Amino acid sequence: MLRWLLLVALLTPLAAQDYELAAEAGVECAGATGGLLVAPPYTPVRVTIRRHDTRAFSGRLVVNLVNYHGRSPFGDDNESIELVEEVSLADGDIEADVVFDMPVGTSLLNGFISLERQAQGGVWETLSSVQFSAGVRNSARSVVGFISNARLSAAQPWLFYDMVEIAPGRLPESWKSLACFDAIVLNSDQLNERQSRAIMDYVAAGGTLVISPNAAAALNADKPAGKLLGIPATGNTVQKLLKDFPALMAAPVRSGISRAGAESVPGGMTPPGGSGPGVPEPSQPVPVPVPPEGTGPSLVRPEADSSITLWPESGRARPVFGKQGLLSSARVGAGNLIFVHADLSRAPFAAGAELRPTLPGVNLLNDAISCVSQRAQGLPTRALTPRDVLNTVDIAGRRIPGRDFLVVLLLIYVLAAGFGMFLLAKRVRRPELYPAALLVLAVLSVAGVFGVGELYKRSGDRVKAVRLLVCDETTDRNAVVTVGCAYAVDGGDYVFSTGKQTQLMPAELDKSVKSGMPTDYMNCRMVSSASETETTVRELDRWQNVFFLGREPTAIEGVRAKVHAMEGTWQVENLASQAAYGCLVLIGGNPAPGSPAGSPTITRCAWHFVPSLGPSGGSDARATLGPSTSLAAAPSPLATLLGDATADHEQGRAGLLALLELEGRRAKMPNGVLAADAEGKLATMGLLPGDGEFLLIAVLPEDTVSKGSLGPRGVDAEDITQGVLWMVLGAIESR
C-alpha cells in the first residue's frame, strides 16, 4: 500500500507539468512602434495554454489582478479583482489561446493566472500558474492606432499624438480592449468578422474611427465603411492632381516626438525584444533621441502633378468644411467617424517599399485627426460621476437617517418618554410599579423603533440608476452609459449578471474616472461564459450601497431624431416610438437669437426648449424652433421649465437637473449663464454640436432601456427605478 502511495505522490507533479501557461499583456504593435501597449480602461491579456496530455479537457482560467492602481502589495489597501473564464480543449488539441479583457488602473498591471480543473468533491485543483506584470502607459498625449500594411509611424516626428501600428491579424476582437485608443485609423480590408464587429462597437460606445479604404473590398457591406456609412463597394474612383490641393503640400511643424510613448516611464510599451511573457517586472520604454531640426529623416515631397485616386462617395457622411472633398464626417452612436476619400498607403501619400509617409500623407493624416481631436477626448461617463448625479441614485443615504437627525430624534424620545412616565405615575399612584413600567415601556419603544426602522429600510427601491442613451440621427447603433446604486439589504455578496460586451465596474465613485474606468473600484469577482459575465461584489455590510458605472454599445432600434433647416428657422422631429419630455435642442454654430451680427455671445449654440415631442408619426412629433421656443426668451428659469415638463418621470427629472447642474442656488441663475456652463460640460462629454449639427437632450420613459440590462440578480423589475436621459447628436438636414 505504501508503495502505491509513493507512486501517486511522485506522479502528481508530473501530471501538473503536462500543462504550461504563458501570459502576454497589451495590444501587440508592429513596425517601429513594435511592443505591447497597455493603457486604460482595458487591455487584452493573452493566455497561451500548452500541454502534453491530448485528452479532452474542461476547466477554467482564474486571474487574480492585484495592485490595480499601482499601490503597495503590502498593507490593507491591497485590493484585487478576480476574473474567471471557462476553458475547453478538444481531444487532440495541444495548444489554445484565451484572451481576457483586463481592467487597467493607473500605473501597474500585475497578477497571477492559474489553470484549474474540478476534481472529485467539487474541489478545484491547480494544474499550472504564471505571474504577469506590465507598466501602464501614463502619457498625457492621445494615442492613435493605425491598422495598415503601411509604416506611417515614421511620421511620428510630425505628429502631436502617439501613433502605434497594429498588424490586421493582431487587432483585438473586443471593443473593450480597443477603448485604450483615443482614435483608430483603419486602412485595411483584412479584418475578420469579429474584428469588424469590435471596431463598430468601439465607435458606437464613444470611440473615434478614421477610415481610409485601401481597396474596393474595404467598402463591402460586412466591413465598417459599408455598414456604418452605406458606401457601395462598386463605387467608382476619380483622378485628381496633387496640385489641386495646395494645403497638402504645406510644411508641417515638427512635434519633437520621435517614438510613441518615449517620454513615459513606465510607458506601457514593451520594446521589441524586451521582457517576455510571464516576467513579473514591468517593462521600461527605450527612449529614442530626437534629431535636431534639419537633420534626421525627412518627408518625401511628391511632384505637384502626381495623380491622386479618390473615392467620391461618402454615404451618410457629410463633407468636412474646407477640406476640398478629401474628408467627410458622421456620428455613429456616441462616437465619431471620419472618412478619408483617399488611400493613405498609396502614392502620393506613401512612398518606397515600406510605404513610408510623404508630406501630403502626414498633412492628410493630421487633418483627419484634428477634425475630431477635441471631441475624441470626451466621454459621456464624465457627466454621470459628479456627486450631484450620484445623490440622485443614492439609496442607503436616503434610507438611513444621518447622525444629526438621530440626535434630534433621541432628544424628542427622551422628552416624550419622560412626560409619558410622569402621566403614568400620576394616574396609577403605585410607586412600586414605576421601575417595571419604565423597563417595559423602554423595551416596547426600542422594539417598536427598530421594527419600524427594519421595515422602512427594507421597503422601497433595491436599485436606482440614471442611464444616458446616446444616439446619432441615422443609424440604430447607440450607447448606454449608466451610473447606478444597488442596495445590499442583507450584506454578504451581491451579484450582477450582464452581457459580455457590457463594461460594468462596482466602485466607490469618490475619485476620478480615467478613460471611462473608475479608479476606486470595489473588490469583485468576474466569471465569464460565452455570452455573459457574472460580477460578484464580496463581503458587504448590511444596508450598504454598491455604486457601479457601466458602458455598453447597443442597437436599440428607432431611437432617432432629426432637425431640418428651413428658411430662418428649424424643425425638430422625433422618430422614436416613445414620447420625449423636457426637450432641449441645441443648434451648433449659431448665436443666441436677438444678438447683433458679429457681436460676442454667451453661448456657442442656439438653445431651444420644447416641453414634449410625441411618438413618431403623430401630429405632436414635430416642433418648429424659433423665437417662441428660444431659451433666451423663456419666461421661467430653466430648472422650472424642465421640472414641470418631466414631473411624471421623477428619476429622469432628477438625473437631468443634476446632469445640467440646475439644483440649489444655481436653479435661479439666468438661463444664458446656465446654458454656457452646460456647454462646457457637454464639450467634456464630446457631445457639443458644431456648425451644421444639433443636439437633442430629453427624458424618455424608463422602459425605453431594459431594466434587466442593469444585471442585479434576484431583484424584481418593480424594485428597480431608473431614469433614461436621451441625447441625439447629428447633422442638420436641409429642406
XYZ file of C-alpha atoms in Angstrom:
735
model
C 0.000 0.000 0.000
C 2.807 2.373 0.944
C 4.459 1.678 -2.414
C 1.304 2.794 -4.317
C 1.007 5.983 -2.228
C 4.609 6.877 -3.019
C 3.993 6.240 -6.717
C 0.926 8.539 -6.746
C 2.899 11.218 -4.895
C 5.672 11.068 -7.481
C 3.343 11.113 -10.486
C 1.142 14.010 -9.292
C 3.702 16.778 -10.024
C 4.434 15.174 -13.386
C 0.728 15.361 -14.237
C 0.716 19.026 -13.278
C 3.652 19.634 -15.642
C 1.513 18.364 -18.515
C 0.090 21.896 -18.656
C 2.082 25.100 -19.129
C 0.883 28.724 -19.197
C 2.338 31.838 -20.789
C 0.795 35.311 -20.461
C 1.215 38.446 -22.574
C -0.455 41.735 -21.636
C -1.182 44.534 -24.098
C -2.070 45.297 -27.706
C 0.669 43.951 -29.959
C 2.135 46.718 -32.084
C 4.079 46.359 -35.339
C 6.776 48.232 -37.202
C 8.955 50.809 -35.463
C 6.481 51.020 -32.578
C 6.686 47.275 -32.007
C 5.972 46.122 -28.492
C 2.910 45.825 -26.281
C 0.661 48.765 -25.451
C -1.053 48.712 -22.036
C -3.406 51.611 -21.279
C -6.760 52.246 -19.509
C -9.574 51.329 -19.405
C -8.962 47.751 -20.655
C -6.123 45.846 -22.220
C -6.084 42.340 -23.716
C -4.175 39.673 -21.801
C -3.469 36.668 -23.998
C -3.006 33.411 -22.079
C -1.487 30.527 -24.028
C -2.148 27.002 -22.742
C 0.284 24.305 -23.865
C 0.002 20.671 -22.830
C 1.291 17.162 -23.464
C -1.937 15.456 -22.411
C -4.134 15.198 -25.530
C -7.357 14.075 -23.891
C -10.426 16.347 -23.899
C -10.220 18.954 -21.149
C -12.770 21.182 -19.385
C -11.752 23.634 -16.699
C -11.209 27.321 -16.073
C -8.597 30.052 -16.059
C -8.519 32.241 -12.940
C -6.828 35.647 -12.961
C -6.147 37.408 -9.672
C -5.455 41.024 -10.590
C -3.770 42.864 -7.715
C -2.200 46.304 -7.356
C -4.852 47.606 -9.744
C -3.748 51.197 -9.062
C -0.065 50.527 -8.604
C -0.355 50.546 -4.821
C 1.969 48.722 -2.492
C 1.412 44.941 -2.430
C 1.715 45.120 1.346
C -0.925 46.557 3.664
C -4.678 46.845 3.971
C -5.094 48.699 0.675
C -4.072 45.688 -1.401
C -7.373 45.213 -3.225
C -7.934 42.843 -6.097
C -10.166 41.821 -8.962
C -10.653 38.173 -9.828
C -11.585 37.126 -13.363
C -12.672 33.617 -14.313
C -13.066 32.252 -17.851
C -14.339 28.803 -18.770
C -11.898 26.797 -20.905
C -12.410 23.682 -23.052
C -9.878 21.813 -25.188
C -10.987 19.155 -27.638
C -9.424 15.746 -27.880
C -6.056 16.099 -29.610
C -5.610 19.853 -29.003
C -2.213 20.627 -27.526
C -2.386 24.443 -27.536
C -5.081 27.103 -27.074
C -5.223 30.876 -26.615
C -7.665 32.611 -24.279
C -7.907 36.409 -24.294
C -9.130 38.381 -21.276
C -10.352 41.995 -21.343
C -8.350 43.112 -18.327
C -9.328 46.266 -16.374
C -6.366 48.625 -16.216
C -5.552 51.006 -13.367
C -3.239 53.971 -13.281
C 0.361 52.717 -13.200
C 0.851 48.954 -12.863
C -0.880 45.830 -14.139
C 0.090 42.864 -12.007
C -1.485 39.495 -11.326
C -1.422 35.722 -11.229
C -3.096 33.325 -13.670
C -3.978 29.736 -12.792
C -5.354 26.883 -14.889
C -7.746 24.792 -12.796
C -9.955 21.747 -13.216
C -12.620 20.354 -10.969
C -11.674 17.223 -9.046
C -13.850 14.886 -7.032
C -15.933 16.539 -4.368
C -16.206 19.789 -6.325
C -12.695 20.908 -5.341
C -10.740 22.887 -7.947
C -7.137 21.818 -8.372
C -4.415 23.959 -9.941
C -2.611 22.444 -12.936
C -0.342 25.362 -13.794
C 0.124 29.029 -12.935
C 2.068 32.070 -14.111
C 2.630 35.625 -12.935
C 2.428 38.613 -15.260
C 3.242 42.290 -14.884
C 3.278 45.303 -17.182
C 3.713 49.039 -16.907
C 0.706 51.164 -17.843
C 1.037 53.987 -20.350
C 0.858 57.278 -18.467
C 1.439 59.852 -21.209
C -0.939 62.797 -21.397
C -0.855 62.696 -25.205
C -3.503 60.963 -27.234
C -2.714 57.535 -28.630
C -3.882 56.587 -32.135
C -3.845 53.056 -33.512
C -3.027 52.610 -37.211
C -4.162 49.404 -38.910
C -2.430 49.078 -42.253
C 0.404 47.487 -44.174
C 1.989 50.945 -44.465
C 4.596 52.170 -41.995
C 3.040 55.514 -41.154
C 4.579 55.546 -37.677
C 7.613 57.020 -39.459
C 5.585 60.234 -39.451
C 5.825 60.443 -35.631
C 8.217 63.452 -35.607
C 5.445 65.467 -37.288
C 2.511 64.152 -35.216
C 1.349 65.664 -31.931
C -0.121 62.380 -30.776
C 1.346 58.903 -30.359
C 0.908 56.749 -33.453
C 1.205 52.983 -32.956
C 0.951 50.464 -35.780
C -1.175 47.329 -35.436
C -0.997 44.449 -37.897
C -4.536 43.487 -39.018
C -4.109 39.948 -37.685
C -3.244 41.210 -34.178
C -6.143 43.607 -33.723
C -8.186 42.746 -30.576
C -11.624 41.234 -31.149
C -13.316 43.109 -28.296
C -14.301 46.777 -28.174
C -13.195 46.986 -24.540
C -9.560 46.356 -25.430
C -9.823 48.877 -28.289
C -11.096 51.553 -25.899
C -7.499 52.347 -24.879
C -7.132 54.214 -28.193
C -8.275 57.823 -28.494
C -8.697 57.142 -32.209
C -8.167 54.283 -34.659
C -7.152 54.721 -38.302
C -8.382 51.794 -40.405
C -6.509 51.361 -43.685
C -7.049 47.650 -44.331
C -9.681 45.287 -45.698
C -8.197 42.248 -43.916
C -10.300 42.312 -40.733
C -12.259 39.208 -39.811
C -15.898 39.327 -38.731
C -15.135 39.623 -35.011
C -12.621 42.391 -35.555
C -15.058 44.330 -37.738
C -17.754 43.986 -35.089
C -15.314 45.106 -32.379
C -14.383 48.212 -34.411
C -18.046 49.120 -34.902
C -18.848 48.562 -31.219
C -15.818 50.665 -30.301
C -17.030 53.683 -32.240
C -20.669 53.259 -31.128
C -19.522 53.222 -27.494
C -17.757 56.569 -27.915
C -14.563 55.916 -29.870
C -13.214 57.765 -32.898
C -12.671 55.873 -36.157
C -10.873 57.174 -39.255
C -11.469 55.019 -42.349
C -9.105 55.222 -45.316
C -10.128 52.461 -47.770
C -7.167 50.667 -49.330
C -9.318 48.750 -51.840
C -12.898 48.400 -53.019
C -13.231 45.376 -50.708
C -12.898 47.742 -47.729
C -16.334 49.097 -48.686
C -18.096 45.728 -48.662
C -21.350 45.547 -46.722
C -19.747 43.438 -43.983
C -16.924 45.939 -43.391
C -17.136 49.021 -41.132
C -17.283 51.522 -44.015
C -20.090 49.633 -45.719
C -22.143 49.034 -42.577
C -21.663 52.403 -40.880
C -21.712 54.674 -43.914
C -23.538 52.664 -46.572
C -20.905 53.297 -49.262
C -21.274 50.776 -52.100
C -18.237 48.625 -52.854
C -18.939 49.085 -56.553
C -18.349 52.811 -56.283
C -16.188 54.394 -58.947
C -12.983 56.307 -58.317
C -11.921 59.667 -59.756
C -8.472 61.018 -60.531
C -7.181 64.361 -59.292
C -3.779 66.040 -59.234
C -1.837 66.826 -56.101
C -1.516 70.464 -57.132
C -5.319 70.755 -56.846
C -4.873 70.513 -53.047
C -2.229 73.089 -52.081
C -2.827 72.569 -48.330
C -1.411 69.042 -48.627
C 1.983 70.461 -49.617
C 2.284 72.879 -46.696
C 5.331 72.302 -44.493
C 4.252 70.616 -41.219
C 5.565 71.595 -37.786
C 7.882 69.076 -36.131
C 6.395 67.779 -32.896
C 9.686 66.803 -31.288
C 8.325 63.293 -30.622
C 10.444 60.569 -32.153
C 8.717 57.496 -30.773
C 5.280 56.786 -29.359
C 5.354 56.920 -25.580
C 9.095 57.606 -25.472
C 8.867 60.056 -22.592
C 6.657 57.862 -20.383
C 8.303 55.966 -17.528
C 6.823 53.442 -17.297
C 5.235 53.963 -20.668
C 3.185 50.855 -21.057
C 5.139 49.957 -24.184
C 7.229 46.777 -24.052
C 10.059 47.379 -26.567
C 10.792 44.806 -29.284
C 12.959 42.081 -27.820
C 12.021 43.171 -24.297
C 10.838 41.085 -21.387
C 8.802 38.085 -22.424
C 5.537 36.559 -21.209
C 5.211 35.748 -17.555
C 8.063 38.026 -16.413
C 6.931 39.794 -13.226
C 8.874 43.040 -13.714
C 7.140 45.816 -15.730
C 8.886 46.689 -18.948
C 10.510 50.096 -19.430
C 10.393 52.094 -22.676
C 13.511 52.671 -24.704
C 13.894 56.440 -25.330
C 14.992 57.374 -28.829
C 16.781 60.732 -29.186
C 15.076 63.328 -31.339
C 17.317 64.528 -34.161
C 17.938 68.284 -34.229
C 15.950 70.384 -36.648
C 17.204 69.939 -40.158
C 18.796 66.550 -39.511
C 17.498 63.000 -39.408
C 14.738 61.620 -41.619
C 12.772 63.954 -43.819
C 9.479 63.670 -45.638
C 9.309 62.898 -49.340
C 7.767 65.729 -51.353
C 5.989 64.247 -54.415
C 5.698 66.070 -57.709
C 2.822 68.534 -57.916
C 1.489 66.707 -60.990
C 1.212 63.417 -59.066
C -2.125 61.687 -59.565
C -4.475 61.096 -56.611
C -7.151 58.382 -56.676
C -10.249 59.407 -54.720
C -13.427 57.611 -53.679
C -16.050 60.313 -54.382
C -18.940 58.725 -52.485
C -19.297 59.166 -48.733
C -22.678 57.577 -47.923
C -24.283 59.194 -44.889
C -21.121 61.151 -44.013
C -21.051 64.902 -44.682
C -18.111 66.752 -46.282
C -15.830 68.474 -43.782
C -15.768 72.210 -44.437
C -12.590 73.496 -46.079
C -11.111 70.067 -46.898
C -11.930 70.112 -50.629
C -13.778 66.796 -50.557
C -10.874 64.851 -49.040
C -12.629 64.263 -45.700
C -16.223 63.557 -44.615
C -17.592 63.049 -41.111
C -20.512 61.309 -39.437
C -21.696 60.367 -35.968
C -22.135 56.713 -35.010
C -23.863 56.223 -31.675
C -21.713 58.039 -29.102
C -18.651 58.084 -31.369
C -17.152 59.873 -34.340
C -16.297 58.631 -37.817
C -14.052 60.373 -40.348
C -13.966 59.052 -43.916
C -10.764 59.777 -45.861
C -11.555 59.694 -49.566
C -8.033 58.529 -50.421
C -5.790 55.572 -49.598
C -3.122 56.673 -47.098
C -0.940 53.708 -48.058
C -0.851 54.582 -51.780
C 1.187 57.173 -53.681
C 1.416 60.106 -53.383
C 0.614 59.725 -49.648
C 3.153 56.934 -49.093
C 6.343 56.034 -50.906
C 9.033 53.396 -51.052
C 8.995 49.655 -50.482
C 7.941 50.148 -46.839
C 5.223 52.637 -47.823
C 6.571 55.376 -45.590
C 4.555 58.606 -45.295
C 5.141 61.552 -47.606
C 4.494 65.211 -46.907
C 0.890 65.054 -48.260
C 0.327 61.847 -46.288
C 1.315 63.480 -42.990
C -0.820 66.542 -43.681
C -3.875 64.482 -44.643
C -3.497 62.263 -41.583
C -3.161 65.296 -39.297
C -6.217 66.903 -40.902
C -8.297 63.757 -40.334
C -7.369 63.517 -36.651
C -7.695 67.249 -35.987
C -11.294 67.224 -37.270
C -12.369 65.436 -34.106
C -9.380 65.890 -31.779
C -11.310 67.810 -29.119
C -14.426 65.669 -29.355
C -12.393 62.448 -29.242
C -11.146 63.373 -25.772
C -14.673 63.432 -24.340
C -16.647 60.564 -22.857
C -20.293 60.606 -21.665
C -19.232 58.807 -18.449
C -17.716 62.067 -17.223
C -21.178 63.576 -16.852
C -22.566 60.827 -14.640
C -19.969 60.655 -11.865
C -20.146 64.067 -10.115
C -21.634 63.967 -6.615
C -24.867 65.724 -7.656
C -25.684 62.890 -10.062
C -24.652 60.193 -7.563
C -27.013 61.704 -4.987
C -29.941 61.043 -7.303
C -29.275 57.277 -7.208
C -28.166 57.031 -3.567
C -30.412 54.607 -1.654
C -28.822 53.973 1.746
C -28.014 57.650 2.230
C -31.702 58.496 1.944
C -32.991 55.397 3.724
C -30.768 55.523 6.848
C -31.010 58.722 8.964
C -27.884 60.786 9.473
C -26.202 61.445 12.825
C -27.737 64.903 13.332
C -31.213 63.548 12.733
C -30.627 60.706 15.216
C -29.525 63.161 17.946
C -32.656 65.242 17.450
C -34.791 62.096 17.437
C -33.157 60.929 20.688
C -33.901 64.237 22.429
C -37.514 64.095 21.311
C -37.748 60.493 22.541
C -36.319 61.398 25.989
C -38.742 64.292 26.409
C -41.730 62.253 25.239
C -40.819 59.223 27.392
C -40.241 61.362 30.480
C -43.531 63.157 30.111
C -45.295 59.854 29.436
C -43.847 58.289 32.584
C -44.945 61.321 34.600
C -48.524 60.921 33.382
C -48.417 57.144 34.022
C -47.106 57.638 37.583
C -49.691 60.263 38.320
C -52.552 58.033 37.099
C -51.506 54.682 38.647
C -50.345 56.007 42.031
C -48.357 52.840 42.697
C -44.685 53.736 43.082
C -43.575 50.071 43.208
C -44.634 49.650 39.529
C -42.624 52.592 38.271
C -39.340 50.702 37.541
C -41.124 47.761 35.911
C -43.341 50.057 33.862
C -40.320 52.074 32.809
C -38.484 48.917 31.725
C -41.481 47.557 29.794
C -42.041 50.899 28.083
C -38.366 51.136 27.169
C -38.318 47.616 25.708
C -41.509 48.229 23.734
C -40.248 51.577 22.495
C -36.899 50.209 21.379
C -38.529 47.181 19.730
C -41.016 49.420 18.003
C -38.381 51.840 16.748
C -36.107 49.056 15.485
C -39.034 47.163 13.979
C -40.311 50.185 12.126
C -36.745 51.027 11.074
C -36.191 47.496 9.762
C -39.388 47.617 7.735
C -38.565 51.080 6.439
C -35.029 50.156 5.389
C -36.316 47.039 3.613
C -39.027 48.938 1.736
C -38.621 50.874 -1.480
C -36.104 50.538 -4.278
C -33.407 47.906 -4.408
C -31.671 49.500 -7.425
C -31.685 53.078 -8.734
C -29.928 54.254 -11.880
C -29.532 57.128 -14.294
C -28.955 55.901 -17.839
C -27.741 58.022 -20.701
C -28.796 56.797 -24.154
C -26.545 58.417 -26.772
C -27.573 58.111 -30.433
C -26.894 59.569 -33.854
C -29.560 60.835 -36.242
C -29.497 57.952 -38.744
C -28.332 54.543 -37.549
C -29.632 52.191 -34.881
C -26.209 51.991 -33.251
C -26.141 53.673 -29.875
C -24.516 53.550 -26.474
C -25.951 53.275 -22.972
C -23.888 54.809 -20.177
C -25.071 54.006 -16.658
C -24.409 55.156 -13.133
C -26.376 53.221 -10.548
C -26.664 52.101 -6.975
C -27.640 48.650 -5.706
C -28.832 48.292 -2.106
C -27.323 45.311 -0.274
C -30.046 44.841 2.354
C -28.610 41.700 3.928
C -24.930 42.334 3.171
C -22.682 39.458 2.114
C -22.157 39.021 -1.659
C -24.009 40.946 -4.351
C -24.195 39.584 -7.905
C -24.656 41.352 -11.266
C -25.246 39.337 -14.445
C -24.654 41.310 -17.647
C -23.827 40.708 -21.287
C -20.176 40.052 -22.053
C -19.976 43.263 -24.099
C -21.067 45.356 -21.126
C -18.450 47.252 -19.159
C -19.663 47.222 -15.540
C -17.411 48.112 -12.605
C -18.585 48.404 -8.969
C -16.786 51.321 -7.314
C -16.971 53.899 -4.548
C -17.038 56.660 -7.223
C -15.463 59.139 -4.821
C -12.425 59.671 -7.049
C -11.746 60.462 -10.677
C -12.777 58.330 -13.636
C -9.961 57.638 -16.127
C -10.877 56.726 -19.704
C -14.340 55.689 -18.532
C -12.998 53.409 -15.765
C -13.390 54.266 -12.043
C -10.139 54.422 -10.086
C -11.650 53.398 -6.735
C -13.114 50.011 -7.632
C -14.547 47.537 -5.118
C -13.240 44.002 -4.589
C -15.105 41.802 -7.031
C -15.048 38.537 -8.937
C -15.965 38.338 -12.631
C -16.876 34.982 -14.154
C -17.336 34.965 -17.948
C -19.070 32.431 -20.140
C -19.597 32.602 -23.887
C -22.266 35.315 -23.698
C -22.398 36.848 -20.221
C -20.323 37.998 -17.272
C -21.258 37.453 -13.642
C -19.789 40.116 -11.352
C -19.829 39.420 -7.608
C -19.049 42.146 -5.072
C -17.885 40.454 -1.895
C -18.044 40.941 1.875
C -20.591 43.754 2.024
C -22.145 45.115 5.206
C -25.896 45.232 5.766
C -27.655 48.235 4.257
C -24.630 49.060 2.109
C -24.673 50.941 -1.173
C -22.968 49.368 -4.160
C -22.364 52.099 -6.730
C -21.482 50.986 -10.241
C -20.516 52.556 -13.551
C -21.345 50.926 -16.863
C -20.989 51.464 -20.604
C -22.304 49.310 -23.443
C -22.652 49.582 -27.232
C -26.269 48.757 -28.054
C -28.611 48.521 -31.029
C -31.924 49.860 -29.689
C -33.979 50.354 -32.816
C -35.784 53.524 -33.773
C -34.478 55.921 -31.100
C -33.610 58.681 -33.539
C -34.457 62.321 -34.116
C -33.846 64.784 -36.927
C -33.609 68.527 -37.317
C -34.493 70.135 -40.654
C -33.201 73.580 -41.583
C -35.853 75.858 -43.021
C -35.727 79.491 -44.041
C -34.879 81.404 -40.873
C -35.774 78.562 -38.534
C -35.551 74.816 -37.841
C -37.913 71.925 -37.282
C -37.158 69.095 -34.844
C -38.819 65.713 -35.385
C -38.987 62.756 -33.014
C -38.543 59.473 -34.923
C -38.731 57.273 -31.819
C -41.787 55.240 -30.831
C -41.652 56.828 -27.358
C -42.594 60.367 -26.418
C -39.784 62.670 -25.253
C -40.160 65.132 -22.372
C -38.294 68.277 -21.370
C -36.653 68.619 -24.783
C -33.657 70.917 -25.156
C -32.479 71.418 -28.744
C -29.055 72.963 -29.334
C -28.241 74.291 -32.805
C -24.476 74.396 -33.247
C -22.584 77.387 -34.592
C -25.474 79.813 -34.145
C -25.555 82.837 -31.828
C -28.399 83.344 -29.405
C -31.479 84.930 -31.037
C -31.519 88.721 -30.777
C -27.723 89.108 -30.722
C -26.385 91.621 -33.269
C -24.437 90.057 -36.099
C -20.793 89.703 -35.196
C -21.279 90.525 -31.510
C -19.904 88.235 -28.779
C -22.467 85.854 -27.289
C -22.578 83.919 -24.051
C -23.325 80.589 -25.711
C -21.851 78.933 -28.788
C -25.202 77.303 -29.663
C -28.757 78.483 -30.075
C -30.770 76.868 -27.245
C -34.444 75.982 -27.661
C -36.915 74.401 -25.274
C -39.905 72.248 -26.252
C -41.965 70.761 -23.366
C -42.557 67.471 -25.188
C -42.397 65.670 -28.530
C -44.940 62.935 -29.213
C -44.123 59.491 -30.626
C -43.129 59.167 -34.265
C -45.968 59.573 -36.730
C -48.148 61.739 -34.510
C -49.020 65.368 -35.141
C -47.126 66.380 -31.992
C -43.916 64.591 -33.007
C -42.646 67.799 -34.677
C -41.982 71.271 -33.374
C -40.803 74.434 -35.093
C -37.914 76.184 -33.413
C -37.983 79.954 -33.411
C -38.238 82.994 -31.142
C -41.109 81.419 -29.173
C -39.002 78.361 -28.252
C -35.738 80.202 -27.662
C -34.361 79.648 -24.186
C -33.098 83.234 -24.175
C -36.711 84.450 -24.317
C -38.147 81.887 -21.869
C -40.241 83.479 -19.086
C -39.156 80.953 -16.430
C -35.846 79.582 -15.156
C -34.580 76.508 -16.983
C -34.911 74.337 -13.868
C -38.603 75.243 -13.618
C -39.244 74.547 -17.301
C -37.599 71.128 -17.149
C -39.122 70.248 -13.788
C -42.660 70.947 -14.988
C -42.188 69.095 -18.294
C -40.744 65.959 -16.662
C -42.837 65.863 -13.474
C -44.206 62.393 -14.290
C -40.700 60.936 -14.661
C -39.175 61.586 -11.256
C -35.880 59.744 -11.635
C -35.317 61.082 -15.158
C -36.103 64.625 -13.975
C -33.680 64.325 -11.055
C -30.959 62.949 -13.309
C -31.416 65.677 -15.933
C -31.363 68.527 -13.396
C -28.258 67.078 -11.756
C -26.557 66.491 -15.108
C -27.041 70.144 -16.102
C -26.300 71.346 -12.539
C -29.668 73.066 -12.111
C -30.191 72.358 -8.426
C -29.954 74.545 -5.328
C -28.855 78.136 -5.840
C -27.990 77.539 -9.481
C -31.652 76.866 -10.266
C -32.316 80.623 -10.091
C -29.374 81.764 -12.182
C -30.003 83.346 -15.620
C -30.720 80.830 -18.344
C -27.903 82.155 -20.521
C -25.298 81.580 -17.821
C -26.609 78.068 -17.131
C -26.574 77.228 -20.843
C -22.981 78.451 -21.188
C -21.896 76.300 -18.231
C -23.750 73.314 -19.670
C -21.928 73.744 -22.996
C -18.616 73.371 -21.195
C -19.833 70.138 -19.649
C -21.140 68.856 -22.987
C -17.735 69.570 -24.517
C -16.041 67.332 -21.915
C -18.546 64.635 -22.860
C -17.728 65.007 -26.576
C -21.340 65.981 -27.279
C -21.232 69.724 -28.023
C -22.654 70.303 -31.534
C -20.558 72.156 -34.085
C -21.510 74.019 -37.240
C -24.336 72.258 -39.076
C -25.072 69.942 -36.137
C -27.760 69.678 -33.479
C -28.029 68.074 -30.064
C -31.345 66.935 -28.600
C -31.477 66.377 -24.820
C -34.654 64.866 -23.368
C -36.130 62.418 -20.866
C -37.588 59.155 -22.181
C -39.919 56.689 -20.399
C -37.934 54.390 -18.134
C -38.878 51.251 -20.067
C -37.060 52.534 -23.192
C -33.965 50.720 -21.913
C -34.497 47.315 -20.321
C -34.167 47.352 -16.541
C -32.885 43.808 -16.727
C -29.760 45.007 -18.534
C -28.615 46.552 -15.250
C -27.998 42.974 -14.154
C -28.841 42.795 -10.401
C -29.571 39.151 -9.617
C -32.730 38.331 -7.677
C -34.237 41.824 -7.953
C -37.720 42.240 -9.441
C -38.293 44.911 -12.083
C -40.767 46.753 -9.820
C -37.961 47.218 -7.275
C -35.774 48.984 -9.858
C -36.150 52.687 -10.612
C -34.245 54.226 -13.497
C -34.278 57.496 -15.360
C -33.451 57.451 -19.076
C -31.821 60.566 -20.489
C -31.654 60.823 -24.267
C -29.002 62.629 -26.268
C -29.027 62.674 -30.067
C -26.107 64.392 -31.818
C -26.313 64.569 -35.572
C -26.177 66.622 -38.752
C -28.897 69.137 -39.638
C -30.732 68.278 -42.843
C -31.674 70.855 -45.462
C -35.124 71.108 -46.939
